[in-house]
Amino acid sequence: MLQIVGLGLIATFLVTILNEHKSNISLLLTVFVGTVIFLFLLDRIQDIFRMVQTLANEARVQTVYVETILKIIGIAYIAEFGAQISKDAGQGAIAGKIELGGKILILAMAIPILTALIETILSFLPMKG
């Protein structure tokens, strides 16, 4: 965590200085540092995915549901990353569209899980006849 914070603070300092003279380079530095921080975290993200997969296997949860949830989480993080980069570049409107796209994709991927959940709940309710 100290490496990430240190890198972030150094980049913030450099971007602040570069904004006054070379704003295009400061944006590239922002994107580069964001990517490096993401790469720092990639091993941890893989560990989390493996842990969730192991727990799902032990609980005998269908793999398709776990994979879908992990994909949804991935979409959320990627959309957030892209939106933050766009905001840093002063493109709030584009950032909003990235966020909207992420939310729509998440909703579309969640529908099969919601359907299965509703069907499961309905199967427990007594049928009126």
Short mmCIF file of N, CA and C in Angstrom, two decimals:
data_model
loop_
_atom_site.label_atom_id
_atom_site.label_comp_id
_atom_site.label_asym_id
_atom_site.label_seq_id
_atom_site.Cartn_x
_atom_site.Cartn_y
_atom_site.Cartn_z
N MET A 1 0.83 -1.19 0.00
CA MET A 1 0.00 0.00 0.00
C MET A 1 0.87 1.25 0.00
N LEU A 2 1.98 1.19 0.72
CA LEU A 2 2.87 2.35 0.74
C LEU A 2 3.43 2.67 -0.64
N GLN A 3 3.70 1.61 -1.43
CA GLN A 3 4.19 1.84 -2.79
C GLN A 3 3.13 2.54 -3.64
N ILE A 4 1.90 2.11 -3.50
CA ILE A 4 0.82 2.70 -4.27
C ILE A 4 0.61 4.16 -3.88
N VAL A 5 0.55 4.41 -2.59
CA VAL A 5 0.37 5.79 -2.11
C VAL A 5 1.55 6.65 -2.51
N GLY A 6 2.76 6.12 -2.35
CA GLY A 6 3.95 6.88 -2.74
C GLY A 6 3.95 7.22 -4.22
N LEU A 7 3.65 6.23 -5.05
CA LEU A 7 3.58 6.47 -6.49
C LEU A 7 2.49 7.49 -6.81
N GLY A 8 1.35 7.36 -6.16
CA GLY A 8 0.25 8.30 -6.38
C GLY A 8 0.60 9.72 -5.99
N LEU A 9 1.27 9.88 -4.87
CA LEU A 9 1.64 11.23 -4.42
C LEU A 9 2.70 11.85 -5.32
N ILE A 10 3.68 11.06 -5.72
CA ILE A 10 4.71 11.57 -6.63
C ILE A 10 4.08 11.96 -7.97
N ALA A 11 3.20 11.10 -8.48
CA ALA A 11 2.52 11.41 -9.74
C ALA A 11 1.67 12.66 -9.61
N THR A 12 0.98 12.80 -8.50
CA THR A 12 0.15 13.99 -8.28
C THR A 12 1.01 15.25 -8.30
N PHE A 13 2.14 15.20 -7.65
CA PHE A 13 3.06 16.33 -7.62
C PHE A 13 3.55 16.66 -9.04
N LEU A 14 3.97 15.62 -9.77
CA LEU A 14 4.46 15.84 -11.13
C LEU A 14 3.38 16.35 -12.07
N VAL A 15 2.18 15.80 -11.95
CA VAL A 15 1.07 16.23 -12.81
C VAL A 15 0.72 17.69 -12.52
N THR A 16 0.77 18.08 -11.26
CA THR A 16 0.48 19.47 -10.89
C THR A 16 1.49 20.41 -11.54
N ILE A 17 2.74 20.03 -11.52
CA ILE A 17 3.78 20.86 -12.14
C ILE A 17 3.64 20.86 -13.66
N LEU A 18 3.41 19.68 -14.25
CA LEU A 18 3.32 19.57 -15.71
C LEU A 18 2.06 20.25 -16.27
N ASN A 19 1.00 20.32 -15.48
CA ASN A 19 -0.23 20.95 -15.96
C ASN A 19 0.00 22.39 -16.38
N GLU A 20 0.92 23.06 -15.72
CA GLU A 20 1.19 24.46 -16.04
C GLU A 20 1.93 24.61 -17.37
N HIS A 21 2.72 23.62 -17.75
CA HIS A 21 3.58 23.76 -18.93
C HIS A 21 3.20 22.81 -20.07
N LYS A 22 2.96 21.56 -19.74
CA LYS A 22 2.70 20.54 -20.77
C LYS A 22 1.52 19.67 -20.33
N SER A 23 0.32 20.16 -20.56
CA SER A 23 -0.85 19.45 -20.07
C SER A 23 -1.05 18.10 -20.76
N ASN A 24 -0.64 17.96 -22.02
CA ASN A 24 -0.79 16.68 -22.71
C ASN A 24 0.09 15.60 -22.07
N ILE A 25 1.27 15.98 -21.63
CA ILE A 25 2.16 15.01 -20.97
C ILE A 25 1.61 14.66 -19.58
N SER A 26 1.00 15.63 -18.91
CA SER A 26 0.45 15.33 -17.59
C SER A 26 -0.69 14.33 -17.69
N LEU A 27 -1.49 14.40 -18.75
CA LEU A 27 -2.56 13.43 -18.93
C LEU A 27 -1.98 12.04 -19.19
N LEU A 28 -0.96 11.97 -20.03
CA LEU A 28 -0.31 10.68 -20.28
C LEU A 28 0.28 10.10 -19.00
N LEU A 29 0.87 10.95 -18.18
CA LEU A 29 1.43 10.50 -16.90
C LEU A 29 0.31 9.97 -16.00
N THR A 30 -0.82 10.64 -16.00
CA THR A 30 -1.96 10.20 -15.19
C THR A 30 -2.43 8.81 -15.62
N VAL A 31 -2.58 8.62 -16.93
CA VAL A 31 -3.02 7.32 -17.45
C VAL A 31 -1.97 6.25 -17.13
N PHE A 32 -0.70 6.58 -17.32
CA PHE A 32 0.38 5.62 -17.06
C PHE A 32 0.39 5.20 -15.59
N VAL A 33 0.32 6.16 -14.69
CA VAL A 33 0.37 5.83 -13.26
C VAL A 33 -0.87 5.03 -12.85
N GLY A 34 -2.02 5.39 -13.39
CA GLY A 34 -3.23 4.63 -13.09
C GLY A 34 -3.09 3.18 -13.53
N THR A 35 -2.50 2.98 -14.70
CA THR A 35 -2.29 1.63 -15.21
C THR A 35 -1.28 0.87 -14.36
N VAL A 36 -0.21 1.53 -13.96
CA VAL A 36 0.81 0.88 -13.11
C VAL A 36 0.20 0.47 -11.77
N ILE A 37 -0.61 1.35 -11.18
CA ILE A 37 -1.26 1.00 -9.91
C ILE A 37 -2.18 -0.20 -10.10
N PHE A 38 -2.92 -0.22 -11.20
CA PHE A 38 -3.79 -1.36 -11.49
C PHE A 38 -2.96 -2.64 -11.62
N LEU A 39 -1.82 -2.56 -12.30
CA LEU A 39 -0.96 -3.74 -12.46
C LEU A 39 -0.39 -4.21 -11.12
N PHE A 40 -0.11 -3.25 -10.21
CA PHE A 40 0.33 -3.61 -8.86
C PHE A 40 -0.73 -4.48 -8.18
N LEU A 41 -1.98 -4.18 -8.45
CA LEU A 41 -3.08 -4.85 -7.76
C LEU A 41 -3.56 -6.12 -8.46
N LEU A 42 -3.06 -6.37 -9.65
CA LEU A 42 -3.54 -7.50 -10.44
C LEU A 42 -3.37 -8.84 -9.73
N ASP A 43 -2.25 -9.06 -9.06
CA ASP A 43 -2.04 -10.31 -8.33
C ASP A 43 -3.07 -10.48 -7.22
N ARG A 44 -3.34 -9.40 -6.52
CA ARG A 44 -4.33 -9.45 -5.43
C ARG A 44 -5.73 -9.74 -5.99
N ILE A 45 -6.03 -9.14 -7.12
CA ILE A 45 -7.33 -9.36 -7.74
C ILE A 45 -7.47 -10.83 -8.14
N GLN A 46 -6.41 -11.40 -8.70
CA GLN A 46 -6.45 -12.82 -9.06
C GLN A 46 -6.62 -13.70 -7.83
N ASP A 47 -5.94 -13.34 -6.73
CA ASP A 47 -6.10 -14.09 -5.48
C ASP A 47 -7.55 -14.05 -5.00
N ILE A 48 -8.17 -12.89 -5.08
CA ILE A 48 -9.56 -12.75 -4.66
C ILE A 48 -10.46 -13.62 -5.53
N PHE A 49 -10.25 -13.58 -6.84
CA PHE A 49 -11.06 -14.40 -7.75
C PHE A 49 -10.91 -15.88 -7.43
N ARG A 50 -9.68 -16.33 -7.17
CA ARG A 50 -9.46 -17.73 -6.83
C ARG A 50 -10.16 -18.10 -5.51
N MET A 51 -10.09 -17.20 -4.54
CA MET A 51 -10.73 -17.45 -3.25
C MET A 51 -12.26 -17.57 -3.40
N VAL A 52 -12.84 -16.66 -4.17
CA VAL A 52 -14.28 -16.70 -4.40
C VAL A 52 -14.66 -17.98 -5.13
N GLN A 53 -13.86 -18.36 -6.11
CA GLN A 53 -14.12 -19.60 -6.86
C GLN A 53 -14.05 -20.82 -5.93
N THR A 54 -13.07 -20.85 -5.04
CA THR A 54 -12.94 -21.95 -4.09
C THR A 54 -14.14 -22.01 -3.16
N LEU A 55 -14.55 -20.85 -2.63
CA LEU A 55 -15.71 -20.82 -1.74
C LEU A 55 -16.97 -21.28 -2.47
N ALA A 56 -17.11 -20.87 -3.71
CA ALA A 56 -18.28 -21.27 -4.50
C ALA A 56 -18.29 -22.78 -4.74
N ASN A 57 -17.13 -23.34 -5.02
CA ASN A 57 -17.04 -24.79 -5.23
C ASN A 57 -17.40 -25.55 -3.96
N GLU A 58 -16.91 -25.07 -2.80
CA GLU A 58 -17.22 -25.72 -1.53
C GLU A 58 -18.70 -25.61 -1.19
N ALA A 59 -19.32 -24.49 -1.58
CA ALA A 59 -20.74 -24.29 -1.30
C ALA A 59 -21.62 -24.91 -2.39
N ARG A 60 -20.99 -25.50 -3.39
CA ARG A 60 -21.68 -26.13 -4.52
C ARG A 60 -22.60 -25.15 -5.26
N VAL A 61 -22.10 -23.93 -5.43
CA VAL A 61 -22.80 -22.92 -6.21
C VAL A 61 -22.43 -23.15 -7.67
N GLN A 62 -23.41 -23.01 -8.55
CA GLN A 62 -23.13 -23.22 -9.97
C GLN A 62 -22.08 -22.24 -10.46
N THR A 63 -21.13 -22.76 -11.21
CA THR A 63 -19.99 -21.97 -11.69
C THR A 63 -20.43 -20.77 -12.52
N VAL A 64 -21.49 -20.94 -13.30
CA VAL A 64 -21.92 -19.86 -14.19
C VAL A 64 -22.31 -18.61 -13.38
N TYR A 65 -22.89 -18.81 -12.20
CA TYR A 65 -23.29 -17.66 -11.38
C TYR A 65 -22.08 -16.94 -10.80
N VAL A 66 -21.12 -17.72 -10.35
CA VAL A 66 -19.91 -17.12 -9.78
C VAL A 66 -19.14 -16.36 -10.86
N GLU A 67 -19.00 -16.98 -12.03
CA GLU A 67 -18.30 -16.32 -13.13
C GLU A 67 -19.00 -15.04 -13.54
N THR A 68 -20.32 -15.06 -13.56
CA THR A 68 -21.08 -13.86 -13.92
C THR A 68 -20.86 -12.75 -12.89
N ILE A 69 -20.90 -13.10 -11.63
CA ILE A 69 -20.69 -12.09 -10.58
C ILE A 69 -19.28 -11.51 -10.67
N LEU A 70 -18.29 -12.35 -10.92
CA LEU A 70 -16.92 -11.85 -11.07
C LEU A 70 -16.79 -10.94 -12.29
N LYS A 71 -17.47 -11.29 -13.38
CA LYS A 71 -17.47 -10.43 -14.56
C LYS A 71 -18.13 -9.09 -14.26
N ILE A 72 -19.21 -9.12 -13.52
CA ILE A 72 -19.90 -7.89 -13.14
C ILE A 72 -18.98 -7.00 -12.32
N ILE A 73 -18.27 -7.59 -11.38
CA ILE A 73 -17.32 -6.82 -10.57
C ILE A 73 -16.23 -6.24 -11.45
N GLY A 74 -15.73 -7.04 -12.38
CA GLY A 74 -14.71 -6.56 -13.32
C GLY A 74 -15.20 -5.39 -14.15
N ILE A 75 -16.42 -5.49 -14.66
CA ILE A 75 -16.99 -4.39 -15.45
C ILE A 75 -17.08 -3.13 -14.61
N ALA A 76 -17.50 -3.27 -13.36
CA ALA A 76 -17.63 -2.11 -12.49
C ALA A 76 -16.28 -1.42 -12.29
N TYR A 77 -15.24 -2.18 -12.03
CA TYR A 77 -13.92 -1.59 -11.82
C TYR A 77 -13.35 -0.98 -13.09
N ILE A 78 -13.52 -1.66 -14.21
CA ILE A 78 -13.00 -1.13 -15.47
C ILE A 78 -13.73 0.15 -15.86
N ALA A 79 -15.06 0.16 -15.69
CA ALA A 79 -15.83 1.36 -16.00
C ALA A 79 -15.41 2.52 -15.09
N GLU A 80 -15.20 2.24 -13.83
CA GLU A 80 -14.76 3.28 -12.89
C GLU A 80 -13.39 3.83 -13.29
N PHE A 81 -12.48 2.92 -13.65
CA PHE A 81 -11.14 3.33 -14.06
C PHE A 81 -11.21 4.23 -15.30
N GLY A 82 -11.97 3.81 -16.30
CA GLY A 82 -12.11 4.60 -17.52
C GLY A 82 -12.77 5.95 -17.25
N ALA A 83 -13.78 5.95 -16.41
CA ALA A 83 -14.47 7.20 -16.09
C ALA A 83 -13.55 8.16 -15.35
N GLN A 84 -12.75 7.65 -14.43
CA GLN A 84 -11.82 8.52 -13.70
C GLN A 84 -10.77 9.12 -14.63
N ILE A 85 -10.27 8.33 -15.56
CA ILE A 85 -9.30 8.85 -16.54
C ILE A 85 -9.95 9.96 -17.37
N SER A 86 -11.19 9.73 -17.80
CA SER A 86 -11.89 10.75 -18.58
C SER A 86 -12.12 12.02 -17.77
N LYS A 87 -12.46 11.85 -16.51
CA LYS A 87 -12.65 13.02 -15.63
C LYS A 87 -11.34 13.77 -15.46
N ASP A 88 -10.23 13.04 -15.30
CA ASP A 88 -8.92 13.67 -15.17
C ASP A 88 -8.57 14.48 -16.40
N ALA A 89 -9.05 14.02 -17.56
CA ALA A 89 -8.79 14.73 -18.81
C ALA A 89 -9.78 15.88 -19.03
N GLY A 90 -10.66 16.09 -18.06
CA GLY A 90 -11.63 17.17 -18.18
C GLY A 90 -12.83 16.82 -19.03
N GLN A 91 -13.07 15.53 -19.25
CA GLN A 91 -14.16 15.08 -20.10
C GLN A 91 -15.24 14.40 -19.25
N GLY A 92 -15.91 15.21 -18.43
CA GLY A 92 -16.95 14.69 -17.54
C GLY A 92 -18.10 14.04 -18.29
N ALA A 93 -18.46 14.58 -19.46
CA ALA A 93 -19.56 14.02 -20.23
C ALA A 93 -19.22 12.61 -20.71
N ILE A 94 -18.01 12.43 -21.19
CA ILE A 94 -17.59 11.09 -21.63
C ILE A 94 -17.53 10.15 -20.43
N ALA A 95 -17.03 10.64 -19.30
CA ALA A 95 -16.98 9.82 -18.09
C ALA A 95 -18.37 9.34 -17.71
N GLY A 96 -19.35 10.21 -17.81
CA GLY A 96 -20.72 9.83 -17.51
C GLY A 96 -21.23 8.74 -18.44
N LYS A 97 -20.86 8.82 -19.71
CA LYS A 97 -21.29 7.80 -20.67
C LYS A 97 -20.62 6.47 -20.39
N ILE A 98 -19.36 6.50 -19.99
CA ILE A 98 -18.66 5.26 -19.61
C ILE A 98 -19.36 4.62 -18.42
N GLU A 99 -19.69 5.42 -17.42
CA GLU A 99 -20.38 4.90 -16.24
C GLU A 99 -21.74 4.33 -16.62
N LEU A 100 -22.48 5.03 -17.48
CA LEU A 100 -23.78 4.54 -17.92
C LEU A 100 -23.63 3.22 -18.66
N GLY A 101 -22.65 3.13 -19.56
CA GLY A 101 -22.40 1.88 -20.29
C GLY A 101 -22.10 0.74 -19.34
N GLY A 102 -21.29 0.99 -18.33
CA GLY A 102 -20.97 -0.04 -17.34
C GLY A 102 -22.20 -0.50 -16.59
N LYS A 103 -23.05 0.45 -16.20
CA LYS A 103 -24.27 0.09 -15.47
C LYS A 103 -25.22 -0.74 -16.32
N ILE A 104 -25.35 -0.38 -17.59
CA ILE A 104 -26.24 -1.14 -18.48
C ILE A 104 -25.71 -2.56 -18.68
N LEU A 105 -24.39 -2.69 -18.89
CA LEU A 105 -23.80 -4.03 -19.05
C LEU A 105 -23.98 -4.86 -17.78
N ILE A 106 -23.81 -4.24 -16.64
CA ILE A 106 -23.99 -4.94 -15.36
C ILE A 106 -25.44 -5.42 -15.23
N LEU A 107 -26.38 -4.55 -15.54
CA LEU A 107 -27.79 -4.94 -15.45
C LEU A 107 -28.10 -6.10 -16.40
N ALA A 108 -27.59 -6.02 -17.62
CA ALA A 108 -27.83 -7.08 -18.60
C ALA A 108 -27.25 -8.41 -18.12
N MET A 109 -26.08 -8.38 -17.51
CA MET A 109 -25.46 -9.62 -17.03
C MET A 109 -26.16 -10.15 -15.78
N ALA A 110 -26.79 -9.27 -15.01
CA ALA A 110 -27.43 -9.69 -13.76
C ALA A 110 -28.80 -10.32 -13.97
N ILE A 111 -29.42 -10.09 -15.12
CA ILE A 111 -30.78 -10.58 -15.35
C ILE A 111 -30.89 -12.10 -15.18
N PRO A 112 -29.99 -12.92 -15.74
CA PRO A 112 -30.12 -14.38 -15.52
C PRO A 112 -30.01 -14.76 -14.04
N ILE A 113 -29.18 -14.06 -13.29
CA ILE A 113 -29.06 -14.37 -11.86
C ILE A 113 -30.34 -13.97 -11.13
N LEU A 114 -30.88 -12.81 -11.46
CA LEU A 114 -32.13 -12.38 -10.84
C LEU A 114 -33.27 -13.33 -11.19
N THR A 115 -33.30 -13.79 -12.43
CA THR A 115 -34.33 -14.74 -12.85
C THR A 115 -34.24 -16.03 -12.05
N ALA A 116 -33.03 -16.55 -11.91
CA ALA A 116 -32.83 -17.79 -11.14
C ALA A 116 -33.22 -17.58 -9.68
N LEU A 117 -32.90 -16.43 -9.12
CA LEU A 117 -33.24 -16.13 -7.73
C LEU A 117 -34.76 -16.08 -7.55
N ILE A 118 -35.45 -15.41 -8.45
CA ILE A 118 -36.91 -15.32 -8.37
C ILE A 118 -37.55 -16.70 -8.53
N GLU A 119 -37.03 -17.50 -9.47
CA GLU A 119 -37.56 -18.85 -9.66
C GLU A 119 -37.35 -19.71 -8.41
N THR A 120 -36.21 -19.55 -7.76
CA THR A 120 -35.93 -20.30 -6.54
C THR A 120 -36.89 -19.89 -5.43
N ILE A 121 -37.10 -18.59 -5.28
CA ILE A 121 -38.03 -18.11 -4.25
C ILE A 121 -39.45 -18.61 -4.52
N LEU A 122 -39.87 -18.54 -5.78
CA LEU A 122 -41.21 -19.00 -6.14
C LEU A 122 -41.39 -20.49 -5.91
N SER A 123 -40.31 -21.27 -6.06
CA SER A 123 -40.42 -22.71 -5.84
C SER A 123 -40.68 -23.06 -4.38
N PHE A 124 -40.31 -22.16 -3.47
CA PHE A 124 -40.55 -22.40 -2.05
C PHE A 124 -41.96 -22.00 -1.63
N LEU A 125 -42.63 -21.19 -2.41
CA LEU A 125 -43.97 -20.74 -2.04
C LEU A 125 -44.99 -21.81 -2.37
N PRO A 126 -45.98 -21.97 -1.50
CA PRO A 126 -47.01 -22.99 -1.77
C PRO A 126 -47.86 -22.53 -2.96
N MET A 127 -48.22 -23.49 -3.79
CA MET A 127 -49.06 -23.21 -4.95
C MET A 127 -50.51 -23.17 -4.52
N LYS A 128 -51.22 -22.16 -4.98
CA LYS A 128 -52.65 -22.07 -4.68
C LYS A 128 -53.41 -22.84 -5.75
N GLY A 129 -54.31 -23.61 -5.36
CA GLY A 129 -54.99 -24.42 -6.36
C GLY A 129 -56.35 -24.67 -6.05
#
